[in-house]
């Protein structure tokens, strides 16, 4: 395993590195600092400097974590439901007590502005919500035709499940997957990306500190090798994968080894439709936040295709460019900053390459950004950080590569349309189907359009705001299965039918 400490300057003395970053593997309640998967020099993207060296899980540690998970699962299920529910509430309380630490760790993880690092409150909310399901009925009993037999339909935990998180949301994944998995009775092996391990490790520590059985939540930061070992492990009964579409194909191939079922939460190329009856100021604010600004466009829910009706096209574009252009770019630890860097040097290079390609292919007209952010704007301390300007292309052709592929950066396409039918056709003309956004004040249009959009979530006059009550997931190549809602809980339960003869 290659370590990046050899090539990057250490940032251990950087003022941004002012708290002790958790590093290690949490297995069976122990924090391991040595492992078989090598080490990784974690780079803080705002400075391009290493801020911690972390051990990575290899196949040996994955195996230990799965074994610890099975022991913990048996202990967990031996507790009365009320005790399990109270312990999950205790985890939620502990998360609440550490909200500011989690916000800091999120920022250390991937340089998301601390002003936006709001995923721990979501984690608390999901924990409380799903804790409430522990003592609720999971099954049913039904009559059977032709007899008086008792027919029970029960839902049981899988045992030990693997949860694989992308770098841009380890706590969101903890919320949307770990909380329902535990409430359903499973133990979890959570694999955060090596690019963003800290908040996930701290979450695992809290689970142990409040008294969950040792090994109920194991946290094994690693790269693709550790992820593959987890998916292939015969003791893993279900995989919940969140990440890119190409990686999902590999995960499905690996899962075929043991025919392990997989939930896949993948990427998107979401349409954001602005109709001529929309509140343009609100539509602009939502589209700017949901498009290039939030997490520098590095969100599965990025509104990367902004479809605008012809009669308001010019007015919208003017407002939109002014709003996006006014983003406060800078140090992610500064609470006034709303726009930070992208995750890595290679991501910055890839995004800038996509911008150059879109220009040379005349995919649209570049009307804002398109370059690395200069040190005149962010200062010398951040000059080696991976800052790419918020970038807007107008008059984009929906058939272009720019409009077809997930850029996963602060780059959006504005596309003009004439009629409602055109908007729906263009929005659906993509291989993805995660989110769609609609801006309108017409109730009839809201219903008509929302029902025609091929997307797992449709947000009307709203940004993407996942909640424990809302099942979230993709249509088409954005994946299958759901997080959140009863559907999200059921992903972590398997169905058993018990029939008792009554003679
Ligand atoms: P990625 O696909 O590169 O990695 C995701 C995770 O999979 C990481 O933990 C990685 O280490 C692991 N992994 C890589 N190769 C693996 C393999 N062969 N077997 C098992 N695990 C493997 O994605 P990323 O760059 O971390 O995240 C960005 C992607 O995630 C984007 O496409 C984004 O849209 C998507 N995403 C989706 C959602 C959602 O809810 N739908 C949420 C956040 C991010």
Short mmCIF file of C-alpha atoms in Angstrom, two decimals, residues 38-497:
data_model
loop_
_atom_site.label_atom_id
_atom_site.label_comp_id
_atom_site.label_asym_id
_atom_site.label_seq_id
_atom_site.Cartn_x
_atom_site.Cartn_y
_atom_site.Cartn_z
CA UNK A 38 -0.60 -0.35 5.16
CA UNK A 39 -0.93 3.33 5.98
CA UNK A 40 -2.35 6.36 4.26
CA UNK A 41 -1.16 9.93 4.57
CA UNK A 42 -4.46 11.79 4.82
CA UNK A 43 -4.27 15.10 2.96
CA UNK A 44 -6.28 18.10 4.08
CA UNK A 45 -7.62 19.36 0.71
CA UNK A 46 -7.57 23.06 1.61
CA UNK A 47 -3.80 23.11 2.06
CA UNK A 48 -2.69 20.04 0.16
CA UNK A 49 -0.75 18.94 3.25
CA UNK A 50 -0.85 15.71 5.21
CA UNK A 51 -2.73 16.15 8.46
CA UNK A 52 -2.59 12.58 9.76
CA UNK A 53 -1.25 9.17 8.88
CA UNK A 54 -3.86 6.48 9.32
CA UNK A 55 -3.65 2.69 9.29
CA UNK A 56 -5.79 0.93 6.70
CA UNK A 57 -7.75 -2.25 7.11
CA UNK A 58 -6.59 -5.24 5.12
CA UNK A 59 -8.25 -8.64 4.73
CA UNK A 60 -7.03 -9.72 8.20
CA UNK A 61 -8.75 -6.83 9.99
CA UNK A 62 -11.90 -7.19 7.90
CA UNK A 63 -12.08 -10.80 9.03
CA UNK A 64 -11.56 -9.78 12.68
CA UNK A 65 -14.28 -7.14 12.37
CA UNK A 66 -16.77 -9.62 10.91
CA UNK A 67 -16.03 -12.13 13.68
CA UNK A 68 -16.44 -9.41 16.33
CA UNK A 69 -19.66 -8.36 14.61
CA UNK A 70 -21.22 -11.82 14.91
CA UNK A 71 -20.43 -12.01 18.63
CA UNK A 72 -21.85 -8.54 19.19
CA UNK A 73 -24.95 -9.29 17.11
CA UNK A 74 -25.77 -12.27 19.34
CA UNK A 75 -25.29 -10.16 22.47
CA UNK A 76 -27.36 -7.31 21.01
CA UNK A 77 -30.26 -9.61 20.20
CA UNK A 78 -30.12 -11.07 23.73
CA UNK A 79 -31.03 -7.63 25.13
CA UNK A 80 -34.72 -6.85 25.63
CA UNK A 81 -35.95 -4.43 22.95
CA UNK A 82 -36.35 -1.59 25.45
CA UNK A 83 -32.66 -1.82 26.34
CA UNK A 84 -31.63 -1.75 22.69
CA UNK A 85 -33.87 1.26 22.10
CA UNK A 86 -32.47 3.12 25.12
CA UNK A 87 -28.89 2.42 24.06
CA UNK A 88 -29.59 3.87 20.61
CA UNK A 89 -31.06 6.94 22.29
CA UNK A 90 -27.84 7.13 24.33
CA UNK A 91 -25.81 7.13 21.11
CA UNK A 92 -28.04 9.94 19.81
CA UNK A 93 -27.46 11.91 23.02
CA UNK A 94 -23.71 11.39 22.74
CA UNK A 95 -23.77 12.61 19.13
CA UNK A 96 -25.67 15.72 20.24
CA UNK A 97 -23.08 16.42 22.94
CA UNK A 98 -20.33 16.24 20.32
CA UNK A 99 -21.91 18.17 17.45
CA UNK A 100 -19.20 20.78 17.24
CA UNK A 101 -16.45 18.16 17.37
CA UNK A 102 -18.15 16.28 14.53
CA UNK A 103 -18.39 19.48 12.47
CA UNK A 104 -14.65 20.02 12.98
CA UNK A 105 -13.85 16.42 12.08
CA UNK A 106 -15.98 16.64 8.94
CA UNK A 107 -13.96 19.65 7.91
CA UNK A 108 -10.67 17.88 8.62
CA UNK A 109 -12.01 14.90 6.69
CA UNK A 110 -12.69 16.59 3.35
CA UNK A 111 -12.46 20.36 3.88
CA UNK A 112 -16.20 20.88 3.72
CA UNK A 113 -16.81 24.40 5.08
CA UNK A 114 -17.53 24.21 8.79
CA UNK A 115 -20.49 26.52 8.10
CA UNK A 116 -22.03 23.64 6.17
CA UNK A 117 -20.66 20.63 8.09
CA UNK A 118 -24.11 19.82 9.43
CA UNK A 119 -24.25 16.08 9.06
CA UNK A 120 -24.00 15.18 12.77
CA UNK A 121 -27.46 16.68 13.55
CA UNK A 122 -28.76 14.43 10.79
CA UNK A 123 -27.08 11.45 12.42
CA UNK A 124 -28.70 12.29 15.75
CA UNK A 125 -32.10 12.60 14.06
CA UNK A 126 -31.82 9.25 12.25
CA UNK A 127 -30.67 7.51 15.44
CA UNK A 128 -33.67 8.81 17.39
CA UNK A 129 -36.07 7.99 14.59
CA UNK A 130 -34.91 4.41 14.06
CA UNK A 131 -34.47 3.74 17.80
CA UNK A 132 -38.23 4.15 17.95
CA UNK A 133 -38.67 1.17 15.61
CA UNK A 134 -36.87 -1.30 17.88
CA UNK A 135 -40.02 -2.15 19.83
CA UNK A 136 -42.53 -1.67 17.01
CA UNK A 137 -44.04 -4.60 15.09
CA UNK A 138 -41.88 -5.74 12.19
CA UNK A 139 -44.18 -8.49 11.01
CA UNK A 140 -47.75 -9.62 10.47
CA UNK A 141 -49.97 -12.62 10.74
CA UNK A 142 -52.42 -13.52 8.02
CA UNK A 143 -55.13 -16.12 7.41
CA UNK A 144 -54.17 -18.96 5.06
CA UNK A 145 -56.71 -20.05 2.51
CA UNK A 146 -58.17 -23.50 3.16
CA UNK A 147 -57.02 -23.92 6.77
CA UNK A 148 -57.02 -22.40 10.23
CA UNK A 149 -53.21 -22.54 10.42
CA UNK A 150 -51.30 -19.69 11.99
CA UNK A 151 -49.29 -17.91 9.32
CA UNK A 152 -46.62 -15.52 10.64
CA UNK A 153 -44.60 -13.15 8.48
CA UNK A 154 -41.57 -12.01 10.44
CA UNK A 155 -38.67 -9.73 9.69
CA UNK A 156 -35.32 -10.69 11.14
CA UNK A 157 -31.91 -9.04 11.08
CA UNK A 158 -29.30 -10.32 8.64
CA UNK A 159 -26.66 -10.62 11.37
CA UNK A 160 -23.59 -8.70 10.23
CA UNK A 161 -23.88 -6.18 7.41
CA UNK A 162 -21.16 -4.25 5.59
CA UNK A 163 -21.68 -0.54 5.03
CA UNK A 164 -19.36 1.15 2.52
CA UNK A 165 -19.26 4.95 2.58
CA UNK A 166 -17.98 7.49 0.08
CA UNK A 167 -15.59 10.20 1.26
CA UNK A 168 -18.22 12.93 0.96
CA UNK A 169 -20.61 11.73 3.62
CA UNK A 170 -19.48 9.19 6.19
CA UNK A 171 -21.84 10.58 8.84
CA UNK A 172 -24.74 10.74 6.40
CA UNK A 173 -24.13 7.08 5.67
CA UNK A 174 -23.85 6.36 9.41
CA UNK A 175 -27.22 8.08 9.77
CA UNK A 176 -29.00 6.53 6.83
CA UNK A 177 -27.52 3.02 7.12
CA UNK A 178 -25.94 2.31 10.50
CA UNK A 179 -28.88 3.68 12.52
CA UNK A 180 -31.54 1.47 10.84
CA UNK A 181 -29.15 -1.50 10.65
CA UNK A 182 -28.67 -1.43 14.43
CA UNK A 183 -32.35 -0.80 15.10
CA UNK A 184 -33.11 -3.87 12.98
CA UNK A 185 -30.78 -5.93 15.18
CA UNK A 186 -27.66 -6.18 13.03
CA UNK A 187 -24.02 -5.55 13.80
CA UNK A 188 -22.20 -3.34 11.32
CA UNK A 189 -18.78 -3.20 9.73
CA UNK A 190 -18.57 0.39 8.50
CA UNK A 191 -15.92 1.10 5.89
CA UNK A 192 -15.27 4.80 5.45
CA UNK A 193 -13.03 5.98 2.66
CA UNK A 194 -9.41 6.51 3.54
CA UNK A 195 -9.92 10.05 2.18
CA UNK A 196 -12.34 10.92 5.03
CA UNK A 197 -11.96 8.60 8.02
CA UNK A 198 -12.03 10.83 11.11
CA UNK A 199 -15.72 11.53 11.79
CA UNK A 200 -16.58 7.86 11.21
CA UNK A 201 -13.91 6.67 13.67
CA UNK A 202 -15.19 9.11 16.28
CA UNK A 203 -18.74 7.85 15.74
CA UNK A 204 -17.52 4.29 16.35
CA UNK A 205 -15.77 5.41 19.54
CA UNK A 206 -18.98 7.02 20.80
CA UNK A 207 -20.90 3.80 20.17
CA UNK A 208 -18.44 1.96 22.41
CA UNK A 209 -18.37 4.72 25.03
CA UNK A 210 -22.15 4.65 25.56
CA UNK A 211 -22.08 0.88 26.07
CA UNK A 212 -23.14 -0.78 22.82
CA UNK A 213 -21.74 -4.31 22.77
CA UNK A 214 -18.09 -4.29 21.71
CA UNK A 215 -18.02 -5.04 18.00
CA UNK A 216 -21.58 -3.96 17.26
CA UNK A 217 -20.16 -1.04 15.27
CA UNK A 218 -16.75 -1.71 13.79
CA UNK A 219 -15.05 1.01 11.75
CA UNK A 220 -12.42 -0.05 9.24
CA UNK A 221 -11.06 2.83 7.15
CA UNK A 222 -9.55 1.58 3.92
CA UNK A 223 -9.38 2.01 0.19
CA UNK A 224 -10.69 -0.28 -2.56
CA UNK A 225 -8.76 -3.33 -1.29
CA UNK A 226 -10.40 -3.27 2.14
CA UNK A 227 -13.76 -2.60 0.52
CA UNK A 228 -13.38 -5.58 -1.79
CA UNK A 229 -12.35 -7.83 1.14
CA UNK A 230 -15.47 -6.74 3.01
CA UNK A 231 -17.81 -7.41 0.09
CA UNK A 232 -16.29 -10.86 -0.53
CA UNK A 233 -16.31 -11.91 3.11
CA UNK A 234 -18.62 -14.92 3.57
CA UNK A 235 -19.69 -13.70 7.02
CA UNK A 236 -21.20 -10.52 5.57
CA UNK A 237 -24.88 -11.09 4.88
CA UNK A 238 -25.69 -7.81 3.15
CA UNK A 239 -23.74 -4.91 1.67
CA UNK A 240 -24.99 -1.35 1.66
CA UNK A 241 -22.80 0.52 -0.82
CA UNK A 242 -22.80 4.27 -1.40
CA UNK A 243 -20.44 5.55 -4.06
CA UNK A 244 -19.87 5.87 -7.77
CA UNK A 245 -21.56 3.91 -10.54
CA UNK A 246 -18.31 2.40 -11.85
CA UNK A 247 -17.32 1.18 -8.37
CA UNK A 248 -20.80 -0.26 -7.91
CA UNK A 249 -20.22 -2.54 -10.90
CA UNK A 250 -17.07 -3.89 -9.19
CA UNK A 251 -18.94 -4.30 -5.91
CA UNK A 252 -21.67 -6.28 -7.66
CA UNK A 253 -19.06 -8.53 -9.25
CA UNK A 254 -17.40 -9.08 -5.86
CA UNK A 255 -20.76 -9.68 -4.18
CA UNK A 256 -21.48 -12.40 -6.73
CA UNK A 257 -18.82 -14.55 -5.00
CA UNK A 258 -21.20 -15.36 -2.13
CA UNK A 259 -24.39 -14.07 -3.76
CA UNK A 260 -24.44 -11.35 -1.10
CA UNK A 261 -27.35 -8.96 -1.58
CA UNK A 262 -26.41 -5.34 -2.24
CA UNK A 263 -28.10 -1.98 -1.89
CA UNK A 264 -26.52 0.59 -4.19
CA UNK A 265 -26.79 4.35 -3.61
CA UNK A 266 -24.98 5.88 -6.54
CA UNK A 267 -24.35 9.09 -8.42
CA UNK A 268 -26.58 11.42 -10.36
CA UNK A 269 -26.93 14.06 -13.05
CA UNK A 270 -29.94 15.75 -11.56
CA UNK A 271 -32.18 18.11 -13.46
CA UNK A 272 -33.24 21.32 -11.75
CA UNK A 273 -36.21 22.71 -13.65
CA UNK A 274 -37.04 26.40 -13.40
CA UNK A 275 -40.49 27.15 -14.85
CA UNK A 276 -41.59 30.64 -15.83
CA UNK A 277 -44.06 30.78 -12.93
CA UNK A 278 -41.35 30.10 -10.32
CA UNK A 279 -40.27 32.47 -7.59
CA UNK A 280 -37.00 33.33 -9.35
CA UNK A 281 -35.15 34.53 -6.25
CA UNK A 282 -35.94 31.31 -4.40
CA UNK A 283 -35.16 29.20 -7.47
CA UNK A 284 -31.83 30.98 -7.84
CA UNK A 285 -30.89 30.50 -4.19
CA UNK A 286 -31.79 26.79 -4.22
CA UNK A 287 -30.15 26.12 -7.59
CA UNK A 288 -26.92 27.88 -6.63
CA UNK A 289 -26.69 26.02 -3.32
CA UNK A 290 -27.75 22.66 -4.73
CA UNK A 291 -25.66 23.08 -7.87
CA UNK A 292 -22.07 24.31 -7.80
CA UNK A 293 -21.82 25.62 -4.24
CA UNK A 294 -22.81 22.91 -1.75
CA UNK A 295 -19.71 20.83 -1.06
CA UNK A 296 -18.23 22.40 -4.20
CA UNK A 297 -20.67 20.40 -6.29
CA UNK A 298 -19.35 17.15 -4.79
CA UNK A 299 -22.73 15.77 -3.87
CA UNK A 300 -24.72 12.90 -5.33
CA UNK A 301 -27.66 15.32 -5.26
CA UNK A 302 -25.84 18.05 -7.21
CA UNK A 303 -28.28 19.94 -9.44
CA UNK A 304 -25.81 19.81 -12.29
CA UNK A 305 -28.30 20.36 -15.15
CA UNK A 306 -30.33 23.50 -14.67
CA UNK A 307 -33.22 23.59 -17.14
CA UNK A 308 -34.72 27.06 -17.53
CA UNK A 309 -37.87 28.02 -19.44
CA UNK A 310 -37.15 30.35 -22.33
CA UNK A 311 -39.20 33.33 -21.13
CA UNK A 312 -37.24 33.61 -17.84
CA UNK A 313 -33.94 32.26 -19.14
CA UNK A 314 -32.03 35.55 -19.33
CA UNK A 315 -33.36 36.87 -16.02
CA UNK A 316 -32.54 33.60 -14.24
CA UNK A 317 -29.04 33.30 -15.71
CA UNK A 318 -28.20 36.86 -14.64
CA UNK A 319 -29.32 36.25 -11.05
CA UNK A 320 -27.73 32.81 -10.93
CA UNK A 321 -24.31 33.94 -12.12
CA UNK A 322 -24.40 36.87 -9.66
CA UNK A 323 -25.25 34.52 -6.75
CA UNK A 324 -22.71 31.85 -7.64
CA UNK A 325 -20.03 34.43 -8.41
CA UNK A 326 -20.49 35.97 -4.95
CA UNK A 327 -19.68 32.71 -3.11
CA UNK A 328 -17.30 33.24 -0.24
CA UNK A 329 -14.33 31.06 -1.17
CA UNK A 330 -11.67 30.44 1.44
CA UNK A 331 -10.57 28.62 4.56
CA UNK A 332 -13.17 25.90 5.38
CA UNK A 333 -12.65 26.53 9.11
CA UNK A 334 -13.79 30.15 8.71
CA UNK A 335 -17.53 30.17 9.57
CA UNK A 336 -18.11 32.89 6.96
CA UNK A 337 -16.80 30.70 4.13
CA UNK A 338 -19.33 28.82 2.01
CA UNK A 339 -17.16 27.31 -0.72
CA UNK A 340 -14.12 25.07 -0.20
CA UNK A 341 -11.79 22.94 -2.28
CA UNK A 342 -12.44 19.67 -4.06
CA UNK A 343 -11.18 16.46 -2.50
CA UNK A 344 -7.81 15.92 -4.19
CA UNK A 345 -5.28 17.10 -6.72
CA UNK A 346 -6.42 14.38 -9.11
CA UNK A 347 -10.06 15.45 -8.70
CA UNK A 348 -9.10 19.07 -9.45
CA UNK A 349 -7.18 17.96 -12.55
CA UNK A 350 -10.06 15.78 -13.70
CA UNK A 351 -12.66 18.54 -13.22
CA UNK A 352 -10.52 21.15 -14.99
CA UNK A 353 -9.97 18.61 -17.78
CA UNK A 354 -13.74 18.17 -18.15
CA UNK A 355 -14.14 21.96 -18.33
CA UNK A 356 -11.47 22.23 -21.04
CA UNK A 357 -13.05 19.40 -22.95
CA UNK A 358 -16.51 20.99 -22.74
CA UNK A 359 -15.06 24.24 -24.10
CA UNK A 360 -13.27 22.51 -26.96
CA UNK A 361 -16.31 20.39 -27.81
CA UNK A 362 -18.51 23.53 -27.72
CA UNK A 363 -20.86 21.84 -25.26
CA UNK A 364 -22.06 25.28 -24.20
CA UNK A 365 -20.88 28.77 -23.43
CA UNK A 366 -18.54 29.16 -20.42
CA UNK A 367 -19.99 32.16 -18.57
CA UNK A 368 -18.41 31.84 -15.12
CA UNK A 369 -15.28 30.28 -13.63
CA UNK A 370 -13.42 27.50 -15.37
CA UNK A 371 -10.06 27.82 -13.60
CA UNK A 372 -8.22 27.00 -10.41
CA UNK A 373 -8.83 29.62 -7.75
CA UNK A 374 -5.82 31.94 -7.59
CA UNK A 375 -3.91 32.80 -4.40
CA UNK A 376 -5.06 36.42 -4.83
CA UNK A 377 -8.48 35.14 -3.76
CA UNK A 378 -7.59 32.53 -1.11
CA UNK A 379 -4.19 33.66 0.16
CA UNK A 380 -0.80 31.96 0.18
CA UNK A 381 -1.64 29.47 2.95
CA UNK A 382 -4.31 27.84 0.76
CA UNK A 383 -2.50 28.28 -2.53
CA UNK A 384 -1.63 24.55 -2.68
CA UNK A 385 -5.22 23.58 -1.87
CA UNK A 386 -7.47 22.02 -4.49
CA UNK A 387 -9.73 24.96 -5.22
CA UNK A 388 -11.65 25.01 -8.51
CA UNK A 389 -13.82 28.02 -9.32
CA UNK A 390 -17.59 27.62 -9.32
CA UNK A 391 -18.18 27.14 -13.02
CA UNK A 392 -21.28 27.77 -15.12
CA UNK A 393 -21.87 26.81 -18.73
CA UNK A 394 -24.93 28.31 -20.46
CA UNK A 395 -26.86 27.14 -23.52
CA UNK A 396 -25.62 23.59 -23.00
CA UNK A 397 -26.53 20.78 -25.35
CA UNK A 398 -28.09 17.98 -23.27
CA UNK A 399 -26.46 15.44 -25.60
CA UNK A 400 -22.96 16.69 -24.72
CA UNK A 401 -20.59 14.80 -22.43
CA UNK A 402 -20.79 17.76 -20.06
CA UNK A 403 -24.52 17.15 -19.61
CA UNK A 404 -24.21 13.35 -19.60
CA UNK A 405 -21.49 12.56 -17.07
CA UNK A 406 -21.29 13.19 -13.34
CA UNK A 407 -18.52 15.79 -13.00
CA UNK A 408 -18.57 15.64 -9.19
CA UNK A 409 -17.24 19.15 -8.94
CA UNK A 410 -18.50 22.76 -8.98
CA UNK A 411 -19.57 22.68 -12.61
CA UNK A 412 -23.15 23.12 -13.84
CA UNK A 413 -24.88 23.30 -17.20
CA UNK A 414 -27.76 25.66 -17.90
CA UNK A 415 -30.10 24.34 -20.58
CA UNK A 416 -32.94 26.26 -22.22
CA UNK A 417 -36.38 24.69 -22.77
CA UNK A 418 -39.68 25.89 -24.24
CA UNK A 419 -42.56 23.77 -22.92
CA UNK A 420 -43.37 21.61 -19.92
CA UNK A 421 -43.16 18.51 -22.10
CA UNK A 422 -39.67 19.57 -23.29
CA UNK A 423 -38.55 20.01 -19.69
CA UNK A 424 -39.68 16.50 -18.71
CA UNK A 425 -38.12 14.97 -21.84
CA UNK A 426 -34.74 16.65 -21.29
CA UNK A 427 -34.76 15.93 -17.54
CA UNK A 428 -35.35 12.22 -18.19
CA UNK A 429 -32.84 12.04 -21.03
CA UNK A 430 -30.01 10.76 -18.83
CA UNK A 431 -28.80 7.38 -17.59
CA UNK A 432 -29.12 8.59 -13.99
CA UNK A 433 -32.21 9.04 -11.82
CA UNK A 434 -31.36 10.07 -8.28
CA UNK A 435 -32.95 13.49 -7.74
CA UNK A 436 -34.90 16.08 -9.67
CA UNK A 437 -35.73 19.62 -8.59
CA UNK A 438 -38.76 21.58 -9.74
CA UNK A 439 -39.37 25.30 -9.26
CA UNK A 440 -42.96 26.32 -9.87
CA UNK A 441 -45.90 27.97 -8.12
CA UNK A 442 -48.48 26.01 -10.12
CA UNK A 443 -49.92 23.12 -8.08
CA UNK A 444 -51.26 21.25 -11.09
CA UNK A 445 -47.88 21.47 -12.81
CA UNK A 446 -46.17 20.30 -9.61
CA UNK A 447 -48.13 17.05 -9.61
CA UNK A 448 -47.97 16.51 -13.36
CA UNK A 449 -44.25 17.02 -13.63
CA UNK A 450 -43.20 15.28 -10.40
CA UNK A 451 -45.01 12.12 -11.48
CA UNK A 452 -43.34 12.08 -14.89
CA UNK A 453 -39.78 12.55 -13.67
CA UNK A 454 -37.65 9.40 -13.59
CA UNK A 455 -35.96 10.05 -10.26
CA UNK A 456 -36.09 8.52 -6.80
CA UNK A 457 -36.62 11.93 -5.17
CA UNK A 458 -38.35 15.00 -6.53
CA UNK A 459 -37.88 18.23 -4.58
CA UNK A 460 -40.34 21.00 -5.37
CA UNK A 461 -39.25 24.51 -4.38
CA UNK A 462 -36.82 22.79 -2.04
CA UNK A 463 -33.21 21.70 -1.88
CA UNK A 464 -32.29 18.07 -1.24
CA UNK A 465 -33.00 17.60 2.44
CA UNK A 466 -32.82 13.96 3.36
CA UNK A 467 -34.76 12.91 6.41
CA UNK A 468 -35.39 9.69 8.31
CA UNK A 469 -38.99 9.79 7.11
CA UNK A 470 -38.14 10.05 3.40
CA UNK A 471 -37.00 6.97 1.47
CA UNK A 472 -34.02 8.04 -0.61
CA UNK A 473 -32.42 6.23 -3.54
CA UNK A 474 -32.08 6.01 -7.27
CA UNK A 475 -33.89 5.11 -10.43
CA UNK A 476 -31.93 3.78 -13.42
CA UNK A 477 -28.12 3.86 -12.98
CA UNK A 478 -28.36 5.86 -9.76
CA UNK A 479 -28.86 2.60 -7.93
CA UNK A 480 -31.43 0.45 -6.19
CA UNK A 481 -32.72 0.04 -2.67
CA UNK A 482 -33.57 2.88 -0.31
CA UNK A 483 -32.26 4.60 2.79
CA UNK A 484 -34.68 6.27 5.17
CA UNK A 485 -38.34 5.57 5.78
CA UNK A 486 -39.76 2.15 6.46
CA UNK A 487 -38.23 1.07 3.16
CA UNK A 488 -34.78 1.96 4.52
CA UNK A 489 -35.37 -0.07 7.69
CA UNK A 490 -36.57 -3.05 5.66
CA UNK A 491 -33.28 -3.10 3.72
CA UNK A 492 -31.72 -4.41 6.95
CA UNK A 493 -34.35 -7.05 7.66
CA UNK A 494 -35.00 -10.35 5.90
CA UNK A 495 -38.41 -11.91 5.70
CA UNK A 496 -39.32 -15.23 7.27
CA UNK A 497 -42.66 -17.02 6.95
#
